[in-house]
Amino acid sequence: NHFYGSSGHNDLVDITAGKWGVTPVLDVQDNYFHGPTGDEHIDLNGDAYIAGNIFENCTKDIYTSDHGYANAISSDAGGTDTTIVVVRNVFTHCDHAVNVKRGCGVIFEHNTVADVNADYHFERTSGTTTFVQDVKGSAINFFIPEDTGRPGDGAYVAWNIRSEERRVGKEC
């Protein structure tokens, strides 16, 4: 499957999945998420297996009103005591490959993460309200100071390829 862009606080896939060993979990394999997306390519509630996909171009855009970051994959409100298994994927030109929050954990193995976006200053004015945020790019993120909620439980990370090159920062 090929998934193309969305703007603002809109996810390409927003899904509630099951629990390992209890109910079926989300299984996402061999897809191409082209982007751009201003929020997430995949926003998860529950356990998931995500393998063999390509994720590109996820960066906050001027249309988003969300205090979170843009991510290829993110855990959401159903994250407590859940695990996302992320293997054999390619991530390029993203603010984060995975945002692990609200008590979720991630197993992150055999992935390629290239050209993570450089840190940048984000500013958006809507009416009389201005939101300002310094976005910090990383392969895996656990906490966003401006966002509500609690951080992720942690990550097991092994056998990945990570490029240290970062795209030039931008002003939004």
mmCIF file of C-alpha atoms in Angstrom:
data_model
loop_
_atom_site.group_PDB
_atom_site.id
_atom_site.type_symbol
_atom_site.label_atom_id
_atom_site.label_comp_id
_atom_site.label_asym_id
_atom_site.label_seq_id
_atom_site.Cartn_x
_atom_site.Cartn_y
_atom_site.Cartn_z
ATOM 1 C CA ASN A 1 0.000 0.000 0.000
ATOM 2 C CA HIS A 2 1.042 3.601 -0.583
ATOM 3 C CA PHE A 3 -0.076 6.285 1.860
ATOM 4 C CA TYR A 4 0.315 9.938 0.900
ATOM 5 C CA GLY A 5 0.285 13.168 2.878
ATOM 6 C CA SER A 6 -1.972 14.868 5.319
ATOM 7 C CA SER A 7 -1.590 18.247 6.931
ATOM 8 C CA GLY A 8 -2.236 19.701 10.347
ATOM 9 C CA HIS A 9 -3.225 17.524 13.294
ATOM 10 C CA ASN A 10 -4.283 14.613 11.077
ATOM 11 C CA ASP A 11 -2.871 11.087 11.189
ATOM 12 C CA LEU A 12 -2.585 8.896 8.111
ATOM 13 C CA VAL A 13 -3.545 5.870 10.236
ATOM 14 C CA ASP A 14 -5.159 6.253 13.685
ATOM 15 C CA ILE A 15 -6.087 2.906 15.182
ATOM 16 C CA THR A 16 -6.884 1.072 18.394
ATOM 17 C CA ALA A 17 -5.266 -2.350 18.436
ATOM 18 C CA GLY A 18 -5.395 -5.323 20.764
ATOM 19 C CA LYS A 19 -3.128 -6.730 23.451
ATOM 20 C CA TRP A 20 -0.402 -9.353 22.887
ATOM 21 C CA GLY A 21 -1.736 -12.806 23.838
ATOM 22 C CA VAL A 22 -5.255 -11.531 24.537
ATOM 23 C CA THR A 23 -6.744 -10.028 21.367
ATOM 24 C CA PRO A 24 -5.421 -9.493 17.820
ATOM 25 C CA VAL A 25 -2.782 -6.783 17.499
ATOM 26 C CA LEU A 26 -2.190 -4.392 14.626
ATOM 27 C CA ASP A 27 0.150 -5.903 11.995
ATOM 28 C CA VAL A 28 1.519 -3.304 9.544
ATOM 29 C CA GLN A 29 3.936 -4.748 6.972
ATOM 30 C CA ASP A 30 5.455 -3.700 3.651
ATOM 31 C CA ASN A 31 3.780 -0.308 3.182
ATOM 32 C CA TYR A 32 5.140 2.988 1.892
ATOM 33 C CA PHE A 33 4.230 6.124 3.861
ATOM 34 C CA HIS A 34 5.317 8.946 1.562
ATOM 35 C CA GLY A 35 4.217 11.971 3.566
ATOM 36 C CA PRO A 36 4.329 14.731 4.197
ATOM 37 C CA THR A 37 2.419 14.562 7.438
ATOM 38 C CA GLY A 38 2.138 17.286 10.065
ATOM 39 C CA ASP A 39 1.305 14.814 12.823
ATOM 40 C CA GLU A 40 1.812 11.025 12.528
ATOM 41 C CA HIS A 41 1.914 8.400 9.845
ATOM 42 C CA ILE A 42 0.641 5.822 12.382
ATOM 43 C CA ASP A 43 -0.984 6.810 15.696
ATOM 44 C CA LEU A 44 -1.467 3.751 17.910
ATOM 45 C CA ASN A 45 -3.549 2.684 20.862
ATOM 46 C CA GLY A 46 -2.507 -0.813 21.861
ATOM 47 C CA ASP A 47 0.149 -3.337 20.915
ATOM 48 C CA ALA A 48 1.452 -3.488 17.347
ATOM 49 C CA TYR A 49 3.922 -5.196 15.018
ATOM 50 C CA ILE A 50 5.314 -2.793 12.399
ATOM 51 C CA ALA A 51 7.786 -4.315 9.924
ATOM 52 C CA GLY A 52 9.275 -3.731 6.487
ATOM 53 C CA ASN A 53 7.749 -0.293 5.893
ATOM 54 C CA ILE A 54 9.186 2.950 4.526
ATOM 55 C CA PHE A 55 8.320 6.168 6.385
ATOM 56 C CA GLU A 56 9.241 9.561 4.890
ATOM 57 C CA ASN A 57 8.667 13.260 5.489
ATOM 58 C CA CYS A 58 7.000 13.738 8.856
ATOM 59 C CA THR A 59 7.512 17.276 10.138
ATOM 60 C CA LYS A 60 5.198 19.684 11.946
ATOM 61 C CA ASP A 61 3.560 22.027 9.488
ATOM 62 C CA ILE A 62 1.913 25.427 9.769
ATOM 63 C CA TYR A 63 -1.542 23.839 9.868
ATOM 64 C CA THR A 64 -1.090 21.857 13.089
ATOM 65 C CA SER A 65 -2.491 23.076 16.386
ATOM 66 C CA ASP A 66 -1.060 20.156 18.370
ATOM 67 C CA HIS A 67 1.547 20.560 21.108
ATOM 68 C CA GLY A 68 3.137 17.214 20.234
ATOM 69 C CA TYR A 69 5.781 16.482 17.630
ATOM 70 C CA ALA A 70 5.453 14.952 14.173
ATOM 71 C CA ASN A 71 6.393 11.261 14.173
ATOM 72 C CA ALA A 72 6.377 8.303 11.843
ATOM 73 C CA ILE A 73 4.891 6.155 14.655
ATOM 74 C CA SER A 74 3.406 7.294 17.964
ATOM 75 C CA SER A 75 1.719 5.670 20.937
ATOM 76 C CA ASP A 76 -1.361 7.457 22.219
ATOM 77 C CA ALA A 77 -3.848 7.331 25.100
ATOM 78 C CA GLY A 78 -4.067 3.520 25.026
ATOM 79 C CA GLY A 79 -0.315 3.198 25.406
ATOM 80 C CA THR A 80 -0.238 2.126 29.057
ATOM 81 C CA ASP A 81 1.357 -1.309 29.409
ATOM 82 C CA THR A 82 1.579 -1.773 25.652
ATOM 83 C CA THR A 83 4.494 -2.617 23.373
ATOM 84 C CA ILE A 84 5.198 -1.600 19.795
ATOM 85 C CA VAL A 85 7.547 -3.940 17.920
ATOM 86 C CA VAL A 86 9.278 -1.978 15.134
ATOM 87 C CA VAL A 87 11.604 -4.041 12.905
ATOM 88 C CA ARG A 88 13.169 -3.808 9.419
ATOM 89 C CA ASN A 89 11.728 -0.367 8.591
ATOM 90 C CA VAL A 90 13.319 2.646 6.894
ATOM 91 C CA PHE A 91 12.737 6.130 8.331
ATOM 92 C CA THR A 92 13.938 9.234 6.510
ATOM 93 C CA HIS A 93 13.359 12.966 6.883
ATOM 94 C CA CYS A 94 11.293 12.656 10.082
ATOM 95 C CA ASP A 95 11.274 14.646 13.320
ATOM 96 C CA HIS A 96 11.111 11.240 15.081
ATOM 97 C CA ALA A 97 10.906 7.655 13.903
ATOM 98 C CA VAL A 98 8.967 6.683 17.042
ATOM 99 C CA ASN A 99 7.396 8.752 19.801
ATOM 100 C CA VAL A 100 6.907 6.487 22.816
ATOM 101 C CA LYS A 101 4.582 8.036 25.386
ATOM 102 C CA ARG A 102 1.984 7.331 28.044
ATOM 103 C CA GLY A 103 3.503 4.162 29.477
ATOM 104 C CA CYS A 104 4.187 2.431 26.166
ATOM 105 C CA GLY A 105 7.421 0.586 25.381
ATOM 106 C CA VAL A 106 9.091 -0.137 22.052
ATOM 107 C CA ILE A 107 11.294 -2.907 20.692
ATOM 108 C CA PHE A 108 13.292 -1.217 17.908
ATOM 109 C CA GLU A 109 15.510 -3.617 15.896
ATOM 110 C CA HIS A 110 17.082 -3.833 12.423
ATOM 111 C CA ASN A 111 15.738 -0.433 11.300
ATOM 112 C CA THR A 112 17.445 2.253 9.225
ATOM 113 C CA VAL A 113 17.003 5.839 10.435
ATOM 114 C CA ALA A 114 18.471 8.451 8.079
ATOM 115 C CA ASP A 115 18.341 12.224 7.872
ATOM 116 C CA VAL A 116 16.454 12.918 11.099
ATOM 117 C CA ASN A 117 15.314 16.520 10.909
ATOM 118 C CA ALA A 118 17.540 19.005 12.723
ATOM 119 C CA ASP A 119 16.087 20.767 15.763
ATOM 120 C CA TYR A 120 13.977 23.731 14.701
ATOM 121 C CA HIS A 121 11.816 26.525 16.069
ATOM 122 C CA PHE A 122 8.065 26.125 15.482
ATOM 123 C CA GLU A 123 5.631 29.003 15.821
ATOM 124 C CA ARG A 124 1.953 29.104 14.897
ATOM 125 C CA THR A 125 -0.581 31.876 15.432
ATOM 126 C CA SER A 126 -4.283 31.155 15.289
ATOM 127 C CA GLY A 127 -6.500 34.136 15.966
ATOM 128 C CA THR A 128 -5.040 35.770 19.075
ATOM 129 C CA THR A 129 -3.213 32.659 20.324
ATOM 130 C CA THR A 130 0.407 31.938 19.468
ATOM 131 C CA PHE A 131 2.028 28.570 20.160
ATOM 132 C CA VAL A 132 5.829 28.431 20.247
ATOM 133 C CA GLN A 133 7.895 25.256 20.485
ATOM 134 C CA ASP A 134 11.504 24.210 19.963
ATOM 135 C CA VAL A 135 11.209 20.833 18.256
ATOM 136 C CA LYS A 136 14.027 18.397 19.070
ATOM 137 C CA GLY A 137 14.642 15.765 16.388
ATOM 138 C CA SER A 138 15.631 12.220 17.385
ATOM 139 C CA ALA A 139 15.185 8.624 16.299
ATOM 140 C CA ILE A 140 13.169 7.734 19.424
ATOM 141 C CA ASN A 141 11.441 10.296 21.626
ATOM 142 C CA PHE A 142 9.968 9.658 25.092
ATOM 143 C CA PHE A 143 8.650 13.000 26.317
ATOM 144 C CA ILE A 144 7.480 16.328 24.905
ATOM 145 C CA PRO A 145 7.591 19.132 27.502
ATOM 146 C CA GLU A 146 4.672 21.069 25.949
ATOM 147 C CA ASP A 147 2.445 17.998 25.572
ATOM 148 C CA THR A 148 0.249 16.596 28.325
ATOM 149 C CA GLY A 149 0.662 13.083 29.611
ATOM 150 C CA ARG A 150 3.518 10.989 30.841
ATOM 151 C CA PRO A 151 6.622 9.636 29.133
ATOM 152 C CA GLY A 152 7.030 6.210 27.612
ATOM 153 C CA ASP A 153 8.305 3.245 29.624
ATOM 154 C CA GLY A 154 11.451 2.751 27.540
ATOM 155 C CA ALA A 155 12.957 1.051 24.528
ATOM 156 C CA TYR A 156 15.006 -1.987 23.633
ATOM 157 C CA VAL A 157 17.188 -0.850 20.729
ATOM 158 C CA ALA A 158 19.524 -3.156 18.782
ATOM 159 C CA TRP A 159 21.066 -3.758 15.337
ATOM 160 C CA ASN A 160 19.893 -0.507 13.745
ATOM 161 C CA ILE A 161 21.626 1.720 11.206
ATOM 162 C CA ARG A 162 21.524 5.387 12.143
ATOM 163 C CA SER A 163 22.800 8.257 10.021
ATOM 164 C CA GLU A 164 24.156 11.185 12.009
ATOM 165 C CA GLU A 165 23.478 13.642 9.210
ATOM 166 C CA ARG A 166 20.601 15.996 9.917
ATOM 167 C CA ARG A 167 18.612 18.052 7.496
ATOM 168 C CA VAL A 168 19.011 21.776 7.716
ATOM 169 C CA GLY A 169 16.750 23.282 10.377
ATOM 170 C CA LYS A 170 13.732 25.273 9.324
ATOM 171 C CA GLU A 171 11.551 28.020 10.640
ATOM 172 C CA CYS A 172 7.813 27.306 10.604
#
